[in-house]
PDB file of C-alpha atoms in Angstrom:
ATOM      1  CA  UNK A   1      24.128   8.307  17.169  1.00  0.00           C
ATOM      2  CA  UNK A   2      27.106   8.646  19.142  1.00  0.00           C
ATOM      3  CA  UNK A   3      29.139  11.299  20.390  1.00  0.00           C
ATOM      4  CA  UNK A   4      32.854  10.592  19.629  1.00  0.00           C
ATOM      5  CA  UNK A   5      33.789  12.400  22.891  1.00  0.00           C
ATOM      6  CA  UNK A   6      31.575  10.460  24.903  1.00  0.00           C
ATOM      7  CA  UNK A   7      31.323   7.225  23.942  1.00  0.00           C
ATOM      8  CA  UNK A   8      29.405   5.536  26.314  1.00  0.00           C
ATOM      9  CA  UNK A   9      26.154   8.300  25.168  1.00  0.00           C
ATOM     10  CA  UNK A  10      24.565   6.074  23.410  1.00  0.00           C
ATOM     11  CA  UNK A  11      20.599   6.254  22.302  1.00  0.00           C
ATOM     12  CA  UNK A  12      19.196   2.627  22.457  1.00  0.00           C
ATOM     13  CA  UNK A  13      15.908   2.929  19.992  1.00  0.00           C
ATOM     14  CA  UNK A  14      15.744  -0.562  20.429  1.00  0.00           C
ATOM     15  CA  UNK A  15      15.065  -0.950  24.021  1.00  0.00           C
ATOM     16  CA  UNK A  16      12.211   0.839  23.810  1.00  0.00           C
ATOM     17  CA  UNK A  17      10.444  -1.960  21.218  1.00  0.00           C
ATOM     18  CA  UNK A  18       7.787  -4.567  22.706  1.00  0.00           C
ATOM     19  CA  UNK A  19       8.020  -7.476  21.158  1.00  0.00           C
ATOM     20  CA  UNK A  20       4.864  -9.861  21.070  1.00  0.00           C
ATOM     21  CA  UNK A  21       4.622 -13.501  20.961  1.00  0.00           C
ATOM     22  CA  UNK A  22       1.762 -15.701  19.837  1.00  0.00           C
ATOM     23  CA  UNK A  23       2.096 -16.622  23.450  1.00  0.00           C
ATOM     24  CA  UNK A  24       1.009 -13.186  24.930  1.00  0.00           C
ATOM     25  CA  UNK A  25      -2.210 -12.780  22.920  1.00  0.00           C
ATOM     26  CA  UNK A  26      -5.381 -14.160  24.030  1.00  0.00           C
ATOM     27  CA  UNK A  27      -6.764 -17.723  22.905  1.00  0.00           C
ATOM     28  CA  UNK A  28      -8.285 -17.837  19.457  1.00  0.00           C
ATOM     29  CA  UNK A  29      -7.034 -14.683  17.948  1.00  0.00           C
ATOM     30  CA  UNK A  30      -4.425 -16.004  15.348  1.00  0.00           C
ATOM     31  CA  UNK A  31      -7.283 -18.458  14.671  1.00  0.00           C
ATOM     32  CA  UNK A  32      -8.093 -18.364  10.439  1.00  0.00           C
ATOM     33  CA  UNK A  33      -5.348 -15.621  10.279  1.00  0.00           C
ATOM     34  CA  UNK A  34      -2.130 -17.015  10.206  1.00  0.00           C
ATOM     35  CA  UNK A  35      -1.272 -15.930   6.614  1.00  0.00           C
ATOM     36  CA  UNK A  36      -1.958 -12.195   7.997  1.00  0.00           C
ATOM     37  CA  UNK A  37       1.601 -13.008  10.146  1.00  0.00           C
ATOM     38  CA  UNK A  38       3.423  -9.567  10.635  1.00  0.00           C
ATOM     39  CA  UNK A  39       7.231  -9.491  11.260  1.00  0.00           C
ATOM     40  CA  UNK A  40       9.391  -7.067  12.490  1.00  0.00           C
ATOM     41  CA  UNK A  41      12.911  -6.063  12.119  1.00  0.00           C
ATOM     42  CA  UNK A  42      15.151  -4.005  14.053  1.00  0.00           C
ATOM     43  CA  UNK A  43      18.383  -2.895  13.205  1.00  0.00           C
ATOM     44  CA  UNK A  44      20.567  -0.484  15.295  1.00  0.00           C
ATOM     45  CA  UNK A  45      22.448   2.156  13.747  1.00  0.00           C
ATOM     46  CA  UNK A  46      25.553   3.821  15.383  1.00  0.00           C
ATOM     47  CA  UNK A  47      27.217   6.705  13.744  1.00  0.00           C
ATOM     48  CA  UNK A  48      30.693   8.217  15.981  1.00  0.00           C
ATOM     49  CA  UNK A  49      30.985  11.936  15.538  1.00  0.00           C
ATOM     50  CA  UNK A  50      32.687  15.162  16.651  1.00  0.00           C
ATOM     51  CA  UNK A  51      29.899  17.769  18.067  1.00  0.00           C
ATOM     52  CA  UNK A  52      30.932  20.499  15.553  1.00  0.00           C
ATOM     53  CA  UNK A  53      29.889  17.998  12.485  1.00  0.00           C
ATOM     54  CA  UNK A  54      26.722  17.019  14.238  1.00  0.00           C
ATOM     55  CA  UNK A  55      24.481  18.232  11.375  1.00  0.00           C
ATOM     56  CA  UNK A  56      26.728  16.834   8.376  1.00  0.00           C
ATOM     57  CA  UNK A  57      26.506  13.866  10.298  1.00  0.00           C
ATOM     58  CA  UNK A  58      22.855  13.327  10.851  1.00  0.00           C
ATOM     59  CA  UNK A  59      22.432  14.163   7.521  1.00  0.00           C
ATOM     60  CA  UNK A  60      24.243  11.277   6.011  1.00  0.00           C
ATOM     61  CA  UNK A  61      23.272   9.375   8.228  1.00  0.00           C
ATOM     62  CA  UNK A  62      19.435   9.636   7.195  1.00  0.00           C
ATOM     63  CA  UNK A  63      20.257   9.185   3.929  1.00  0.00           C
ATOM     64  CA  UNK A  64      22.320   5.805   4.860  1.00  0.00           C
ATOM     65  CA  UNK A  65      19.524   4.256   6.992  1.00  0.00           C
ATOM     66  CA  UNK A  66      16.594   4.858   3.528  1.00  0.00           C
ATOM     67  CA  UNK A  67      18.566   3.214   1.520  1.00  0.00           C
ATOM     68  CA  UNK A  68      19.608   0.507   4.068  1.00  0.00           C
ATOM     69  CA  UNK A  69      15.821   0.382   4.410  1.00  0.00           C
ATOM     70  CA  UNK A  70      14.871   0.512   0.841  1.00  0.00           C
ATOM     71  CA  UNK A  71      17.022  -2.277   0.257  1.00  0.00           C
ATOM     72  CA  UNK A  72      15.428  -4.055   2.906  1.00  0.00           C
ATOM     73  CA  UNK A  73      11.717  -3.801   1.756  1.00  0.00           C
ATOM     74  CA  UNK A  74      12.700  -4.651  -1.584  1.00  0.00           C
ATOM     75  CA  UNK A  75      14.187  -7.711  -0.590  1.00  0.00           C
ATOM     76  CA  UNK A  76      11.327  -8.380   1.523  1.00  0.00           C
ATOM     77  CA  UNK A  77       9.252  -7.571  -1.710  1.00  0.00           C
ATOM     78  CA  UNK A  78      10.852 -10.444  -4.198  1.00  0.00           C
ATOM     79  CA  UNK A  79      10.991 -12.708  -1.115  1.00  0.00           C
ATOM     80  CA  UNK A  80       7.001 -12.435  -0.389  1.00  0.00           C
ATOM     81  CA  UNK A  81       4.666 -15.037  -1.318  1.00  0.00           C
ATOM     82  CA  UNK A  82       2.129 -12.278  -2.709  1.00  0.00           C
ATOM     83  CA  UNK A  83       2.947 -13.438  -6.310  1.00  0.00           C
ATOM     84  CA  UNK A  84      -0.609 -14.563  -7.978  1.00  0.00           C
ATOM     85  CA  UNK A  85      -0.679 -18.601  -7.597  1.00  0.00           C
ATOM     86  CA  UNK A  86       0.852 -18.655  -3.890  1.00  0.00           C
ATOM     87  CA  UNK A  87      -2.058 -19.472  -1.224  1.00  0.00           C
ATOM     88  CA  UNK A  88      -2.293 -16.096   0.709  1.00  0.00           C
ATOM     89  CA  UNK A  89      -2.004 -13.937  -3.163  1.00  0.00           C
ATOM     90  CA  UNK A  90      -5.402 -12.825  -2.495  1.00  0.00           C
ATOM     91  CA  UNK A  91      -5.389 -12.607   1.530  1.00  0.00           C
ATOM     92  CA  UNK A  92      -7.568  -9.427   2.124  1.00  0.00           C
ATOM     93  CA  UNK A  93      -7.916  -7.872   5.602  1.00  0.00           C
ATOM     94  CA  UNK A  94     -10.512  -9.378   7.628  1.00  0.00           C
ATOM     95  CA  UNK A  95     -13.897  -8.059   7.259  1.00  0.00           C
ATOM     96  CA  UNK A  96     -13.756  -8.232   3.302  1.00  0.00           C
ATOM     97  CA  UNK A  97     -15.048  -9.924   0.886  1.00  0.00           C
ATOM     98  CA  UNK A  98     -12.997 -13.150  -0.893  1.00  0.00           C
ATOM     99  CA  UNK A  99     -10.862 -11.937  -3.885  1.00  0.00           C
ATOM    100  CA  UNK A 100     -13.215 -13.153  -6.720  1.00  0.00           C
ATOM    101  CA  UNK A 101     -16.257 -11.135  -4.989  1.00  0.00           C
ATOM    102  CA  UNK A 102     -14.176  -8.105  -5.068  1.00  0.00           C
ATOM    103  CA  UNK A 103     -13.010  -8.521  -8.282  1.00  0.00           C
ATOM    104  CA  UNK A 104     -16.555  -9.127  -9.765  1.00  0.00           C
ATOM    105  CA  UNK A 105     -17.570  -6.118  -7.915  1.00  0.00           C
ATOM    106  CA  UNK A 106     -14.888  -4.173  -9.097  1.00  0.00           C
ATOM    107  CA  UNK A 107     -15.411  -5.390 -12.518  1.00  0.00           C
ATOM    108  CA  UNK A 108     -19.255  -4.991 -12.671  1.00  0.00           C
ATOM    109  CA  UNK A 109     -19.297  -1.714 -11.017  1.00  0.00           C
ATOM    110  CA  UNK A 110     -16.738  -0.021 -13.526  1.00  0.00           C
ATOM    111  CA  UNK A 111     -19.051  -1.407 -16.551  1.00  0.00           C
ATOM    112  CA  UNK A 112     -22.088   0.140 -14.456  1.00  0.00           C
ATOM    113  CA  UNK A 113     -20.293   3.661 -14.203  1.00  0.00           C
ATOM    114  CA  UNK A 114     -18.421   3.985 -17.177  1.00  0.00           C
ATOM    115  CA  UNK A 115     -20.041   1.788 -19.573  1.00  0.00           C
ATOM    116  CA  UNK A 116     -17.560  -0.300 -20.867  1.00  0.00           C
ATOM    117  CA  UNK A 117     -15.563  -3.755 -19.493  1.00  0.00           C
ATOM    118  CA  UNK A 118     -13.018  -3.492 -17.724  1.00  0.00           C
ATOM    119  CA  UNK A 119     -11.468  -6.361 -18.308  1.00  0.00           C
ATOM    120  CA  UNK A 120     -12.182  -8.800 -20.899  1.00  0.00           C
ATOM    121  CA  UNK A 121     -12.564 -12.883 -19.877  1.00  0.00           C
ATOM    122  CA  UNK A 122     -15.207 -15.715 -19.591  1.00  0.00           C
ATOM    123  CA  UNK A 123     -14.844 -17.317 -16.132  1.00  0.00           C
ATOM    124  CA  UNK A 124     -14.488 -15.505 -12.261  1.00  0.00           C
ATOM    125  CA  UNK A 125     -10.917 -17.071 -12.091  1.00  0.00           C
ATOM    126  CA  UNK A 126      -9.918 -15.612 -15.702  1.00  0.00           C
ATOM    127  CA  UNK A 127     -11.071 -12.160 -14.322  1.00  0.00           C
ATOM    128  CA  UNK A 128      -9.153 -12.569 -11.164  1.00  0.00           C
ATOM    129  CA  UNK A 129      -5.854 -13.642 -12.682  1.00  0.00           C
ATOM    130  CA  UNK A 130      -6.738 -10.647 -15.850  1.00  0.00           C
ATOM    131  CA  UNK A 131      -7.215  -8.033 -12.518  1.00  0.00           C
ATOM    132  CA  UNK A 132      -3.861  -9.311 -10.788  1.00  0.00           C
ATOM    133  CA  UNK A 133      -2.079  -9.369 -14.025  1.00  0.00           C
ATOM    134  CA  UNK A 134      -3.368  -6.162 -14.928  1.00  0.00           C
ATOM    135  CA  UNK A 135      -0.666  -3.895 -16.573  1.00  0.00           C
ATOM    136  CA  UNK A 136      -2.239  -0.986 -15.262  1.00  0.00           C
ATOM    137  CA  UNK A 137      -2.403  -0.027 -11.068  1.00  0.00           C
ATOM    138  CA  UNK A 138      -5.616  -0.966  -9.780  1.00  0.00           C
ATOM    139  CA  UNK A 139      -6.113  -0.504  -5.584  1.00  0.00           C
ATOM    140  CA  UNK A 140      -9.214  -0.103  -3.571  1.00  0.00           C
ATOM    141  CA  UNK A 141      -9.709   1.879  -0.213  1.00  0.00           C
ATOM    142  CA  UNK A 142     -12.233   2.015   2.143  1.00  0.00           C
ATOM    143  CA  UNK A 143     -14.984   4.461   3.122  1.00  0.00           C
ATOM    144  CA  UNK A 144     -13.528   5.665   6.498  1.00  0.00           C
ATOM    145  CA  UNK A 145     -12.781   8.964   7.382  1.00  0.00           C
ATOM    146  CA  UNK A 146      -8.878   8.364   7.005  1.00  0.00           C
ATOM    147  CA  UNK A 147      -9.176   5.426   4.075  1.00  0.00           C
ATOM    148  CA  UNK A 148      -6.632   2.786   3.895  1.00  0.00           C
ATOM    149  CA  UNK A 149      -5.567   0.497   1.460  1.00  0.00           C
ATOM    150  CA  UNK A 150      -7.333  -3.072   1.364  1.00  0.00           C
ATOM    151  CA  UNK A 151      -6.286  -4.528  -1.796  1.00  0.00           C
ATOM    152  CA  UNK A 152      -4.208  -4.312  -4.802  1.00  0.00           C
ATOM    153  CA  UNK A 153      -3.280  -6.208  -8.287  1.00  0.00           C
ATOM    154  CA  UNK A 154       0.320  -6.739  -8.441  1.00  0.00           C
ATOM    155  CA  UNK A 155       0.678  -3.739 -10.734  1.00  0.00           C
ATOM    156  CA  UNK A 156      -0.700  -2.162  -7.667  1.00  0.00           C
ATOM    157  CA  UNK A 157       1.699  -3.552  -4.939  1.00  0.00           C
ATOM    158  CA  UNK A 158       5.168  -2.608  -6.816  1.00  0.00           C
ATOM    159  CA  UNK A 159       3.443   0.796  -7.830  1.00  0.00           C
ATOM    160  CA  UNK A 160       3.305   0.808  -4.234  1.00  0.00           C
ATOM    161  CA  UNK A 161       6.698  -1.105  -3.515  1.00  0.00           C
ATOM    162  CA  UNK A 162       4.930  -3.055  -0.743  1.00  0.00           C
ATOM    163  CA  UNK A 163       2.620  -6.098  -0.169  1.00  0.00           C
ATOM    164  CA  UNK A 164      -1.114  -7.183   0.473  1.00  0.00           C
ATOM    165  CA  UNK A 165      -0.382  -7.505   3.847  1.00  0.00           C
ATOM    166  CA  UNK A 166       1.661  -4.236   4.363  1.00  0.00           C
ATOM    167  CA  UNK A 167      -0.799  -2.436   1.811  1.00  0.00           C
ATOM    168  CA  UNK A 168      -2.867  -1.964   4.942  1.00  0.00           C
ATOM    169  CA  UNK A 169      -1.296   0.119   6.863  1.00  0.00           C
ATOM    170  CA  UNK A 170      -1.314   2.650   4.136  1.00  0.00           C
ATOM    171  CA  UNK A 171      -3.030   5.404   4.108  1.00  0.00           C
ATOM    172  CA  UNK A 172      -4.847   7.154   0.633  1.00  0.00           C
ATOM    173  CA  UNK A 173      -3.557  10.809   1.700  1.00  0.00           C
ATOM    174  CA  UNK A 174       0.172   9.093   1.816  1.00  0.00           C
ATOM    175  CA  UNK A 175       0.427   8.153  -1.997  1.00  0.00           C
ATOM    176  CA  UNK A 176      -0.283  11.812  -2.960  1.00  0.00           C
ATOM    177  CA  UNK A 177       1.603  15.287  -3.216  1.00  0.00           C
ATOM    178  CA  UNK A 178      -0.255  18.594  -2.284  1.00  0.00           C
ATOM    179  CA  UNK A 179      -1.391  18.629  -5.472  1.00  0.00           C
ATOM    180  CA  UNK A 180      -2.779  15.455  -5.708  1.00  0.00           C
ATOM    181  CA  UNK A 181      -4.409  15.717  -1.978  1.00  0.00           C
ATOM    182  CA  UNK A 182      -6.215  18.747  -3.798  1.00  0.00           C
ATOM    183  CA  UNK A 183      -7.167  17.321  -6.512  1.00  0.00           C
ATOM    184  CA  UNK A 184      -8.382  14.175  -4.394  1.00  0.00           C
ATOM    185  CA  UNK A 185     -10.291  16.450  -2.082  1.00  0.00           C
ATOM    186  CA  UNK A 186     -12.086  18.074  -5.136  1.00  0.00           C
ATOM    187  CA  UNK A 187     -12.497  15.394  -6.791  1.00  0.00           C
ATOM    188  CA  UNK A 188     -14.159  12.999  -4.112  1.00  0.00           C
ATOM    189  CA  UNK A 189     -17.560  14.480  -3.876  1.00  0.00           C
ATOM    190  CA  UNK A 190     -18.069  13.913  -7.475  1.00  0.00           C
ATOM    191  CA  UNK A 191     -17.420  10.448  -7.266  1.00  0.00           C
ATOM    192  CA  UNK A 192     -19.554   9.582  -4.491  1.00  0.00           C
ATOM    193  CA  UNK A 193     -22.465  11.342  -6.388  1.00  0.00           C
ATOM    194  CA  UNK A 194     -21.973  10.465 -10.043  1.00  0.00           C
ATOM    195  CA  UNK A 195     -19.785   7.056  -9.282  1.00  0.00           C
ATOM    196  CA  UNK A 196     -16.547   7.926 -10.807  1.00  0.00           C
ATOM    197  CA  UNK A 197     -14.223  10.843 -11.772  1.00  0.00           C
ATOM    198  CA  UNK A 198     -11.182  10.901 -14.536  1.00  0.00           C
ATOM    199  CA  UNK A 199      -8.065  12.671 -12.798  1.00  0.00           C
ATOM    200  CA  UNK A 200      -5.367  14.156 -14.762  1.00  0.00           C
ATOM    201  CA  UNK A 201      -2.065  13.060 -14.856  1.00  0.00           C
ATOM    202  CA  UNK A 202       0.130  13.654 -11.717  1.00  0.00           C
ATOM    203  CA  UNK A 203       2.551  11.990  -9.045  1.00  0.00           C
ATOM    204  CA  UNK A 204       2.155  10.424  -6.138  1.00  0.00           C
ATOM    205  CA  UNK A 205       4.397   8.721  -3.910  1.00  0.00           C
ATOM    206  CA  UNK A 206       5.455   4.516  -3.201  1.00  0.00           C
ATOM    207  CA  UNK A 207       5.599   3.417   0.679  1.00  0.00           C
ATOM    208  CA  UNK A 208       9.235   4.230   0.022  1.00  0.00           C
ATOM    209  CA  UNK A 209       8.627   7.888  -0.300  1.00  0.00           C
ATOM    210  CA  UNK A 210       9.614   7.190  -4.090  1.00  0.00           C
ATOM    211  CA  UNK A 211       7.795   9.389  -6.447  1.00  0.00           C
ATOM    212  CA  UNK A 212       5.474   7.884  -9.251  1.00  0.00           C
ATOM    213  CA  UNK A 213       4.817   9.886 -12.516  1.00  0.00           C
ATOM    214  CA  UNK A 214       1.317   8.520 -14.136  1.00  0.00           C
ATOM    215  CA  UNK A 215      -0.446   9.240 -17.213  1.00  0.00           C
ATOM    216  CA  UNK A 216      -3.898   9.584 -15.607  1.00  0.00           C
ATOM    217  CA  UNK A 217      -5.917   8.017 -13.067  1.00  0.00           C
ATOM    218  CA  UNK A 218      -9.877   6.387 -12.535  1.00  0.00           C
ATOM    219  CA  UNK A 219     -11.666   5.821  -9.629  1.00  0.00           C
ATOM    220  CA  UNK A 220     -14.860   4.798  -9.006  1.00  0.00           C
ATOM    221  CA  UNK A 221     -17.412   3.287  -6.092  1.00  0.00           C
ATOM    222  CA  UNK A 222     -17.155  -0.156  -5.912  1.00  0.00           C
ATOM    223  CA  UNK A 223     -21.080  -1.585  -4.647  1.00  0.00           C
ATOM    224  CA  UNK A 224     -21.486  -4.563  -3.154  1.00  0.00           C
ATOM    225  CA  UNK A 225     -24.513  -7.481  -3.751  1.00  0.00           C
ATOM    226  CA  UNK A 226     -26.650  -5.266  -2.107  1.00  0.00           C
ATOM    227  CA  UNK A 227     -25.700  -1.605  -4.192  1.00  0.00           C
ATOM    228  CA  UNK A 228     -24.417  -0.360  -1.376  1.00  0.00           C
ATOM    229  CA  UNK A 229     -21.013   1.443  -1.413  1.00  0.00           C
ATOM    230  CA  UNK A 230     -18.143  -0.701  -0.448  1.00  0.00           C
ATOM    231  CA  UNK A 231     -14.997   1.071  -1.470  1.00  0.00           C
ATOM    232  CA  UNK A 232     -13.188   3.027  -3.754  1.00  0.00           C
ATOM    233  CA  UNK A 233     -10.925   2.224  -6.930  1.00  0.00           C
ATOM    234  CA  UNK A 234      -7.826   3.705  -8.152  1.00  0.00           C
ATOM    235  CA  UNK A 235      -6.538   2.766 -11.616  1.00  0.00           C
ATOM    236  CA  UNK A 236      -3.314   4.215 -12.446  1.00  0.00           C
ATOM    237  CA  UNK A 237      -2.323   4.287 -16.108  1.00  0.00           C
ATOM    238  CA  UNK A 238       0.717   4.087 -17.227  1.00  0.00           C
ATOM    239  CA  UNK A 239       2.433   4.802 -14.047  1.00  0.00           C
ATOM    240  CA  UNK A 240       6.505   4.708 -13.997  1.00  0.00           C
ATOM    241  CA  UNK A 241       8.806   5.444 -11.372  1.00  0.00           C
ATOM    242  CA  UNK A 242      10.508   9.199 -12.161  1.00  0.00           C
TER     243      UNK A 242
END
């Protein structure tokens, strides 16, 4: 922002970016992860003002830059290749398992909890593309103390308005309200014991701050080979922007 009676005060955000190169990081550690790429884009604002409109200023001004950045990620969105068929649709973060192991996990531990399919198809591809084309949101999180996202069907990602590879740098406290944080916190013990809880309906929020009506939500533990807990699943039904 810049002061209209001093025009050469000028705060550079910019400046203060590093920008890495492949170049700069050590030998092998793009190796097997090169559809994980991460870009970044910086755009400079500069607003002139008088100092008695400061605040009217700012103001606008924050509302200018969401939606210059809303329009942003959603062109970023339609131009990803996280649409099921591309090569890196299923890319989860490294450290978990390939997209069909999930899925069957996800799948078999559902049945386990609840007692009834939750999807309905023959062969492990059919239940991956059923899972991505799922109309309902269905996202997993991990077990850490602050869990993040890991992955997502594509109901999932535009709940979320983002993509697999950006789904990980959300965290599970983001999505929701107070309420919902409540209602999570409440809530989590029970499934962790039993294996699942029901929640009521509620909002939460999309990576865009955008809030998200749904009609009610599942989670349960997902187990691995070995029955051991390996993360947690959301299904949102019949979620809708408000």
């Amino acid at each position: 922002m810049q002061d209209a009676a001093s025009p050469n005060r000028t705060l550079d955000l910019a400046s203060a970016l590093e920008v890495g190169t492949t170049g700069n990081k050590p030998g092998g550690e793009n190796s097997g992860h090169s559809g994980n790429t991460k870009s970044v884009m910086t755009i400079a604002f500069q607003f002139a003002f008088e100092v008695h409109l400061q605040d009217n200023i700012a103001a606008m001004a924050r509302q200018y830059v969401r939606s210059i950045v809303a329009s942003v990620q959603r062109v970023s969105l339609a131009l990803s290749p996280s649409r099921f068929g591309s090569q890196n649709a299923f890319h989860s973060a490294p450290g978990t398992p390939e997209a069909q192991t999930l899925t069957r996990w996800i799948c078999n531990s559902y049945r386990f909890y609840l007692g009834v399919e939750l999807l309905k198809c023959e062969s492990s591809e059919s239940i991956l593309k059923s899972l991505w084309h799922h109309s309902d949101a269905v996202l997993c999180c991990s077990l850490k103390a602050t869990p993040v996202f890991t992955f997502a069907n594509q109901a999932g990602l535009d709940m979320l308005e983002t993509t697999l590879v950006a789904l990980q740098d959300i965290t599970l406290e983001k999505i929701f309200d107070d309420n919902g944080k409540k209602t999570l916190c409440s809530e989590f013990p029970q499934i962790m014991q039993q294996g699942f809880t029901c929640i009521q309906g509620g909002i939460c929020l999309s990576s865009m701050g955008r809030p998200i009506t749904y009609e009610r939500a599942v989670a349960w533990k997902v187990l691995n080979e070995e029955e051991s807990a390996h993360c947690i699943c959301f299904m949102f039904i019949n979620w809708s922007f408000v």
